[in-house]
Short mmCIF file of C-alpha atoms in Angstrom, two decimals:
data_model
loop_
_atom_site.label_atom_id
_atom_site.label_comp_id
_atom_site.label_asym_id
_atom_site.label_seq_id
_atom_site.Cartn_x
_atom_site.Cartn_y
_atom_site.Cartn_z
CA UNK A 1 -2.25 0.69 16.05
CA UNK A 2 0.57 -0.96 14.38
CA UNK A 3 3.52 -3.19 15.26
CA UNK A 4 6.89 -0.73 14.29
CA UNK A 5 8.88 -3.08 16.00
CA UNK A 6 9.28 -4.99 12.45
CA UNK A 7 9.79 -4.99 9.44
CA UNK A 8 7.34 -4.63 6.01
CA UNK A 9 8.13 -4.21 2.25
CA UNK A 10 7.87 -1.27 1.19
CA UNK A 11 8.53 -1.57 -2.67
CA UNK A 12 9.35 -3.96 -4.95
CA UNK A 13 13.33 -2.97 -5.94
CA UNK A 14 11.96 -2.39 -9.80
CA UNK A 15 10.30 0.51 -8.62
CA UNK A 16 12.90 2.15 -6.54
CA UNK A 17 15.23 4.45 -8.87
CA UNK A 18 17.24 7.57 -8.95
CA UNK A 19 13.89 8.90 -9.05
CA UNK A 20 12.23 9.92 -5.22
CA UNK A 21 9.25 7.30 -5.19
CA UNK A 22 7.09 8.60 -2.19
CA UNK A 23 5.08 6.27 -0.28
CA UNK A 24 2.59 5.87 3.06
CA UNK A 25 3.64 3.19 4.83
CA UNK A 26 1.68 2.75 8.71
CA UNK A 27 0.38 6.27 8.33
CA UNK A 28 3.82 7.79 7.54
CA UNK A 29 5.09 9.53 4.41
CA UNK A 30 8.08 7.91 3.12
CA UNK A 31 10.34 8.61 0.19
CA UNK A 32 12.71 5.55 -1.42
CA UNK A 33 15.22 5.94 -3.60
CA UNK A 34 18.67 4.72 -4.56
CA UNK A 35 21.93 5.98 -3.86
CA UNK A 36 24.96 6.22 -6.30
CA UNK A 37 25.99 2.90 -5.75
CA UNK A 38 22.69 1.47 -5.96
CA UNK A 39 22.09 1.13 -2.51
CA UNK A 40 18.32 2.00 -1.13
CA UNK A 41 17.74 4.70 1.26
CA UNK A 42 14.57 6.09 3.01
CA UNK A 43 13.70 8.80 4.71
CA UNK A 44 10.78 11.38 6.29
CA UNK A 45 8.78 12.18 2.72
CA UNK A 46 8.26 15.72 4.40
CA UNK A 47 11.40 18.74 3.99
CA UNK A 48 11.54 20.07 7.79
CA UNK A 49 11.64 23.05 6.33
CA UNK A 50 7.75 23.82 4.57
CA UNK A 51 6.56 20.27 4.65
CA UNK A 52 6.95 19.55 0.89
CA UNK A 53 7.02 16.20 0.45
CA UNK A 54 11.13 15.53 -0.60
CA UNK A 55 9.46 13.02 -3.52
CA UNK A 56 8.81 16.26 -5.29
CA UNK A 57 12.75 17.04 -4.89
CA UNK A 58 15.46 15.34 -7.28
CA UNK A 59 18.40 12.91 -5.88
CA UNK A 60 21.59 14.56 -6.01
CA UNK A 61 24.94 12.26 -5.32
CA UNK A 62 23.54 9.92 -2.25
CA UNK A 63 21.03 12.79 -1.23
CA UNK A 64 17.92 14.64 -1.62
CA UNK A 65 17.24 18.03 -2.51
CA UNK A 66 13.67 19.85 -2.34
CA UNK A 67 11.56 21.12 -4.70
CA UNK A 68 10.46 23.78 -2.79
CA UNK A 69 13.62 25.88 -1.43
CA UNK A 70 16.28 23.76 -2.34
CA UNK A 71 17.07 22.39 1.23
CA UNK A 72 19.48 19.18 0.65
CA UNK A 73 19.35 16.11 3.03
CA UNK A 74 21.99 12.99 2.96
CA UNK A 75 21.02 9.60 3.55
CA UNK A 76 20.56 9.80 7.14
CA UNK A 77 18.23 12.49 6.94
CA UNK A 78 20.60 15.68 8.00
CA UNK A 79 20.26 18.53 6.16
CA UNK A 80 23.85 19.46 4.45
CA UNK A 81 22.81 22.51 2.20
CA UNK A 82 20.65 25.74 2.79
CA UNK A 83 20.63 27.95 -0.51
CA UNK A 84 21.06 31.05 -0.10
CA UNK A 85 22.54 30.68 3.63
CA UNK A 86 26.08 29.09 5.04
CA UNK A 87 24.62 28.15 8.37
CA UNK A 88 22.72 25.42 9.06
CA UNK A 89 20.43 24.98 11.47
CA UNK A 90 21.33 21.75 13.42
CA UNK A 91 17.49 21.27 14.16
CA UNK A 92 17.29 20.92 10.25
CA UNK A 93 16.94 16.69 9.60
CA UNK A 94 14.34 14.53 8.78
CA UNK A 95 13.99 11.03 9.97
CA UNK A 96 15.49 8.31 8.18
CA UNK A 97 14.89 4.38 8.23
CA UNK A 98 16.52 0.96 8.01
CA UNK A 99 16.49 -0.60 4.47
CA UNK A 100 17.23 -3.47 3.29
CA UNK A 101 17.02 -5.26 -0.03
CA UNK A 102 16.21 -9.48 -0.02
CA UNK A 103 13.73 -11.25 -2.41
CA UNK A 104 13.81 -8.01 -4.76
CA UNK A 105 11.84 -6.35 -2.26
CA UNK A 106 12.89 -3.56 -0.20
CA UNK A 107 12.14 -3.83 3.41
CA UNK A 108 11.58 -1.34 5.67
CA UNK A 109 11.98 -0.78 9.50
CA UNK A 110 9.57 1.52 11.16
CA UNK A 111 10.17 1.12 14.82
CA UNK A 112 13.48 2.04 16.60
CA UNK A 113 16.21 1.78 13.99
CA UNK A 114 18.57 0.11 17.44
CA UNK A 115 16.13 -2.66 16.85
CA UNK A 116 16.38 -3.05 13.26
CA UNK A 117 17.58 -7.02 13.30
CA UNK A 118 17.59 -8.47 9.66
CA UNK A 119 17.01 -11.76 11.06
CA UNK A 120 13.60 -10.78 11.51
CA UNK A 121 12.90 -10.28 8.32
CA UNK A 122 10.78 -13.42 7.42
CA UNK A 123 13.15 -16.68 6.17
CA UNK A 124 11.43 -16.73 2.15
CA UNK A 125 14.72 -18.26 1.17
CA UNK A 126 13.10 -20.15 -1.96
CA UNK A 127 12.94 -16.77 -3.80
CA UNK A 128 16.45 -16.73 -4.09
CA UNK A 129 17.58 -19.99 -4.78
CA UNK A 130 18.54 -21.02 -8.30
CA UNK A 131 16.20 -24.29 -7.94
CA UNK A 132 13.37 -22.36 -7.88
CA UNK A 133 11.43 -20.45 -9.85
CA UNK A 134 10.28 -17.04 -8.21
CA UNK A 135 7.35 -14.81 -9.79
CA UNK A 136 6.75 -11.38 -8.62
CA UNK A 137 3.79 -9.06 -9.28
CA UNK A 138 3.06 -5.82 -9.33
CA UNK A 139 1.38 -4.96 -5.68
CA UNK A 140 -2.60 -4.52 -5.35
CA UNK A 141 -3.52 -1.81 -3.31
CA UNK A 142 -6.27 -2.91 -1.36
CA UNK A 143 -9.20 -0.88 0.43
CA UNK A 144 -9.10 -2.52 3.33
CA UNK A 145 -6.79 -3.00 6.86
CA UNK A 146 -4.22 -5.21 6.45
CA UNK A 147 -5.79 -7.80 8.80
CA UNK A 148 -8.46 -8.31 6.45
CA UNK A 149 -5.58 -9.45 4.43
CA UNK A 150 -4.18 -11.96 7.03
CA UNK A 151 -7.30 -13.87 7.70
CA UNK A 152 -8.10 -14.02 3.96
CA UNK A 153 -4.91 -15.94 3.67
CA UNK A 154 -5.08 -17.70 6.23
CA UNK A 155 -9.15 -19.06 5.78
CA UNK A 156 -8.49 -21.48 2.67
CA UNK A 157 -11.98 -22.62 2.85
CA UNK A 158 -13.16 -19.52 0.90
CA UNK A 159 -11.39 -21.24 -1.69
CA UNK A 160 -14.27 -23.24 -2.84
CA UNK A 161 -16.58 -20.34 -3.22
CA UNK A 162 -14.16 -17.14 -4.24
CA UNK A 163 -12.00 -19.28 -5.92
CA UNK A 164 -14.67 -21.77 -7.51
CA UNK A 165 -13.43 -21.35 -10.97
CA UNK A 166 -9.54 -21.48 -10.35
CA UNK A 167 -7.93 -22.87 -7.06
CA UNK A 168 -11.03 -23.79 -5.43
CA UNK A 169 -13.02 -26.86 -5.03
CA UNK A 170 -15.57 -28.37 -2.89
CA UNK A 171 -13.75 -30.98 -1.08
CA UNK A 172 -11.61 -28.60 0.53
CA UNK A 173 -14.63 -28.17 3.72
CA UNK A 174 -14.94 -32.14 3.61
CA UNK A 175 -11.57 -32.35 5.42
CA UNK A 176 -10.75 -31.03 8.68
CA UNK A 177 -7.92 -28.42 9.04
CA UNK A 178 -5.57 -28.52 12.47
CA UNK A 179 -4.09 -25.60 13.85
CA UNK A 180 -0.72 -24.95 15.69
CA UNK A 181 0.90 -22.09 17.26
CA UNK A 182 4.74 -21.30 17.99
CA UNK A 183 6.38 -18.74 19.77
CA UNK A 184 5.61 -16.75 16.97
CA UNK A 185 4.18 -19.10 14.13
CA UNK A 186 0.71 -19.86 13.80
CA UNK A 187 0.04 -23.20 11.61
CA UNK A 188 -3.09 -24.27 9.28
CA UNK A 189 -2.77 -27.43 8.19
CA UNK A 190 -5.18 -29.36 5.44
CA UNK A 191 -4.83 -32.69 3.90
CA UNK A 192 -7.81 -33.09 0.87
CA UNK A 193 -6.95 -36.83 -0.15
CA UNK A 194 -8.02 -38.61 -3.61
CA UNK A 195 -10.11 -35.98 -5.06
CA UNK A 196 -9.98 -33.84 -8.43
CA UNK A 197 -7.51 -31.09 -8.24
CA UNK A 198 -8.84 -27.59 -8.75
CA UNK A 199 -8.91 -26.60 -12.73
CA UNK A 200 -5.85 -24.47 -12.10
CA UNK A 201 -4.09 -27.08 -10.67
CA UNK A 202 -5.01 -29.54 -13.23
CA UNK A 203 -3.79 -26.94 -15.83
CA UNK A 204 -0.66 -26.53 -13.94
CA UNK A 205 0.67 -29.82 -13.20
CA UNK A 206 -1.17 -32.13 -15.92
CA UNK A 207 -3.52 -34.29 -13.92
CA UNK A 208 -5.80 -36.79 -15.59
CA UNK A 209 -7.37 -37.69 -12.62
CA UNK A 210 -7.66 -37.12 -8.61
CA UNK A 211 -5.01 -36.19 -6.98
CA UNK A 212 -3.82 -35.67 -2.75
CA UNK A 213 -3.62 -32.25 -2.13
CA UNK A 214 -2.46 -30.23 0.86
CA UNK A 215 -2.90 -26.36 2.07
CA UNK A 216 -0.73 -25.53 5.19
CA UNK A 217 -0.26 -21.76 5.94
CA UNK A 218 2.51 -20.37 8.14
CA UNK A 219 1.42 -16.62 9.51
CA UNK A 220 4.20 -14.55 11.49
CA UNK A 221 2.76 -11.46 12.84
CA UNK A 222 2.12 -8.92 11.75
CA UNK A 223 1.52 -9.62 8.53
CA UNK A 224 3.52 -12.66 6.61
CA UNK A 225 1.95 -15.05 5.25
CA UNK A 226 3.79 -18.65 3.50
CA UNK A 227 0.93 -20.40 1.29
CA UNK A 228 2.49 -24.09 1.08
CA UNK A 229 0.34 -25.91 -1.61
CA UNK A 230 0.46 -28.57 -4.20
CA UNK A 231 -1.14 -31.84 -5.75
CA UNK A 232 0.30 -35.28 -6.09
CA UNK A 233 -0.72 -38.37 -7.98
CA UNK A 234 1.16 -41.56 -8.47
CA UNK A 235 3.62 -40.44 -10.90
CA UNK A 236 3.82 -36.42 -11.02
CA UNK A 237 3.74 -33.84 -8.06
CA UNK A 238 3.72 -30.25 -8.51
CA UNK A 239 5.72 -27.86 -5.39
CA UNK A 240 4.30 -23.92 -4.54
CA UNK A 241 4.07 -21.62 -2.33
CA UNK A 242 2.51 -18.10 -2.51
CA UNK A 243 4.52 -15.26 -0.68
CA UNK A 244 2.09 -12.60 1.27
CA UNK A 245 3.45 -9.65 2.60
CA UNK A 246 0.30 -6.68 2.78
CA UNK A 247 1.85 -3.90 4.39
CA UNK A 248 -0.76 -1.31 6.08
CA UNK A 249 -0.71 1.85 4.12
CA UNK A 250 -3.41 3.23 6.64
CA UNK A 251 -5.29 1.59 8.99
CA UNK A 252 -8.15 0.99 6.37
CA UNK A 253 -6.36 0.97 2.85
CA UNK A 254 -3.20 -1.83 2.31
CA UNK A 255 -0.03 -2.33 -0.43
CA UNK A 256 -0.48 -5.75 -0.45
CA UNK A 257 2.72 -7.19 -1.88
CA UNK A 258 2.80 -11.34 -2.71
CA UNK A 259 4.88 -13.50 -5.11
CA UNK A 260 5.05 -17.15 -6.35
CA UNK A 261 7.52 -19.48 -5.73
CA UNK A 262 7.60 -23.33 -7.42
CA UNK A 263 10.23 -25.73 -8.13
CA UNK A 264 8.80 -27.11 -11.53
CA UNK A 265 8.30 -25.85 -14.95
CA UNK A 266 11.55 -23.17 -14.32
CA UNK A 267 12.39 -22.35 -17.45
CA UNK A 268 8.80 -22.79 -19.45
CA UNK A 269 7.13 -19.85 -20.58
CA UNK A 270 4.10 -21.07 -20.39
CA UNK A 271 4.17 -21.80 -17.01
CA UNK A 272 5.25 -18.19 -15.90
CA UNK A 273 2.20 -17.39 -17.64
CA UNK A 274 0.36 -19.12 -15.77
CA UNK A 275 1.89 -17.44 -12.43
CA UNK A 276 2.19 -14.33 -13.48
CA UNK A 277 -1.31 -14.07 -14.70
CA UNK A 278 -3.56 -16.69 -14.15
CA UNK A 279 -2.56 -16.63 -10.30
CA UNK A 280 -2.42 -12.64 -9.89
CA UNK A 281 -6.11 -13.02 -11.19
CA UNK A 282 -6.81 -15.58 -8.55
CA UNK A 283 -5.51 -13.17 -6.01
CA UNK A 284 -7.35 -10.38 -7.62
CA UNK A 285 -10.69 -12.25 -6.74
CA UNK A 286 -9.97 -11.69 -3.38
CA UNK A 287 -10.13 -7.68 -3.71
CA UNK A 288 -13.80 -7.34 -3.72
CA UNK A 289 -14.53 -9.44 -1.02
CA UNK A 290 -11.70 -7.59 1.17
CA UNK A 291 -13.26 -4.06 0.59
CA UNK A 292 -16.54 -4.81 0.85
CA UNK A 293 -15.83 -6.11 4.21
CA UNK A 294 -13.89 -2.66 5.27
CA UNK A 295 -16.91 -0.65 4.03
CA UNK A 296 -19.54 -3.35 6.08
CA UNK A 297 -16.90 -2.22 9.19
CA UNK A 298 -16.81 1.04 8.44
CA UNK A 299 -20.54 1.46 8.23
CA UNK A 300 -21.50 -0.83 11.39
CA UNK A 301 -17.80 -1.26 13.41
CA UNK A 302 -19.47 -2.53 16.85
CA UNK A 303 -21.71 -5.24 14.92
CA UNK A 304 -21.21 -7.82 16.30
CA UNK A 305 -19.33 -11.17 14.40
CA UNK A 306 -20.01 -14.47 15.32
CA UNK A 307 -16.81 -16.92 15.11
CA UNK A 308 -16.88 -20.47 13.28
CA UNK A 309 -14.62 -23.40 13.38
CA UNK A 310 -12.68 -21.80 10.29
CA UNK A 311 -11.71 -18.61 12.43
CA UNK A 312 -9.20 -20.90 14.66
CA UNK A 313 -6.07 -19.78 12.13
CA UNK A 314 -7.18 -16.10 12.23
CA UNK A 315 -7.86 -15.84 16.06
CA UNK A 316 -5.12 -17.27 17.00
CA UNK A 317 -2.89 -14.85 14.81
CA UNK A 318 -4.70 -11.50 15.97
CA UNK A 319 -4.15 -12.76 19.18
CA UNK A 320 -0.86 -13.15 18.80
CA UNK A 321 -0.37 -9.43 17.20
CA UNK A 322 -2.23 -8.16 20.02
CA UNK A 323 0.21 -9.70 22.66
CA UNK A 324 3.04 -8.23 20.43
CA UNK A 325 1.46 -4.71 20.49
CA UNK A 326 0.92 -4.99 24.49
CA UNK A 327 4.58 -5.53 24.89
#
């Protein structure tokens, strides 16, 4: 099952064109593309007509037109054109969806377009701000549900043993971590005082020595997920915060969309490098682990799990999703 009441990203704008990009997004077929003014529409990726998928078609003007028999749909999914016939039939539409484009992402609305609110999409306002730098990767698609995704982010003490050799380091499970939940906010926070900062971090923000560090992680169901990190020493501090947005392609295979936001070094190349790939490799670390896990589920899915003091964050956000879902 998945929450439609919401919405997800479904591409980064970069890839959304005058040429039909077709995409699954929760088990639907989707097709994004851009209208003459450079606005983004989406629709049904399926003509009503043969079930070709309309990313096969061509845009014409602010419409679509299939590759199959030529049937043309505007932007809210009604067909306008039969070739070869004047009538239309007024059964002949496809479904279209809510788009919007923030934080060059293009979000989607799945549920009941009446409901389509863009105050829900999630408050990443840093992205956009001029004081901050904001990096943005190609996706990963992941084999694996999306949820995998959420506790991954969520569970920073696999830090220190995926991410040994990068972000990770061993103090992180000699503090304690405290968890809060909001109406619809759950909160990890972890202080990691006066000890070496991950060789990442060190590269990043210049540290000669040990440093205070902190990892606090804001989840808001059903899938968003604000990474607030950093280091500080007595006379530099560096500010980030990694961006997680996996939406479910299917409910065992994931676009998992994330960026990097930080308000130092906005203008050096060298540190975009270091965002842009030394990061995306950190996050790439993380693949493995997340599909081995979906084929361990697939294989055995009643096994039973048995829950440790690091699950709190997780729990508590399934939970949540689950009360969402039950509404």
């Amino acid at each position: 099952m998945f929450l439609k009441a919401s919405w997800y990203v479904a591409a980064r704008s970069a890839e959304v064109t005058r040429q039909p990009l077709g995409r699954v997004l929760l088990d639907e077929p989707v097709v994004l593309y851009r209208k003459e003014n450079g606005e983004p529409a989406a629709l049904e990726d399926r003509c009503c007509h043969r079930h070709l998928p309309l990313s096969m078609g061509r845009v014409e003007g602010d419409g679509l037109r299939c590759g199959y028999h030529g049937l043309k749909f505007d932007a809210s999914g009604r067909c306008v054109e039969v070739p070869g016939q004047e009538s239309i039939p007024p059964q002949a539409r496809v479904r279209s969806y809510p788009v919007l484009e923030r934080y060059r992402w293009l979000w989607i609305w799945m549920g009941d377009p009446a409901k389509a609110d863009p105050a829900l999409i999630p408050n990443w306002w840093w992205a956009a701000h001029r004081e901050w730098a904001f990096t943005q990767p190609e996706q990963i698609h992941v084999k694996c549900n999306y949820q995998l995704v959420a506790d991954n982010v969520l569970d920073v003490t696999h830090l220190a043993y995926v991410h040994a050799g990068s972000i990770g380091a061993s103090s992180i499970t000699e503090f304690p971590a405290t968890v809060e939940r909001e109406e619809r906010l759950v909160r990890l926070t972890r202080w990691i005082l006066d000890r070496p900062p991950p060789p990442l971090y060190r590269k990043a923000g210049g540290f000669p020595g040990n440093v205070d560090r902190w990892q606090i992680v804001e989840h808001q169901p059903p899938c968003f997920s604000v990474n607030f990190a950093g280091c500080k020493d007595a006379k530099r501090k560096i500010d980030l915060m990694a961006l997680s947005a996996p939406t479910p392609e299917t409910g065992r295979t994931t676009h998992y969309f994330f960026g990097f936001v930080r308000n130092f070094g906005l203008d050096d190349a060298q540190m975009e490098a270091i965002f842009s790939r030394d990061m995306v490799r950190v996050f790439n670390e993380d693949i493995p682990v997340l599909e081995a896990q979906q084929r361990n589920l697939d294989l055995k899915p009643t096994a039973p799990a048995v829950d440790i003091k690091v699950d709190a964050a997780p729990l508590a956000a399934r939970r949540m999703l689950r009360a969402l879902l039950e509404e």
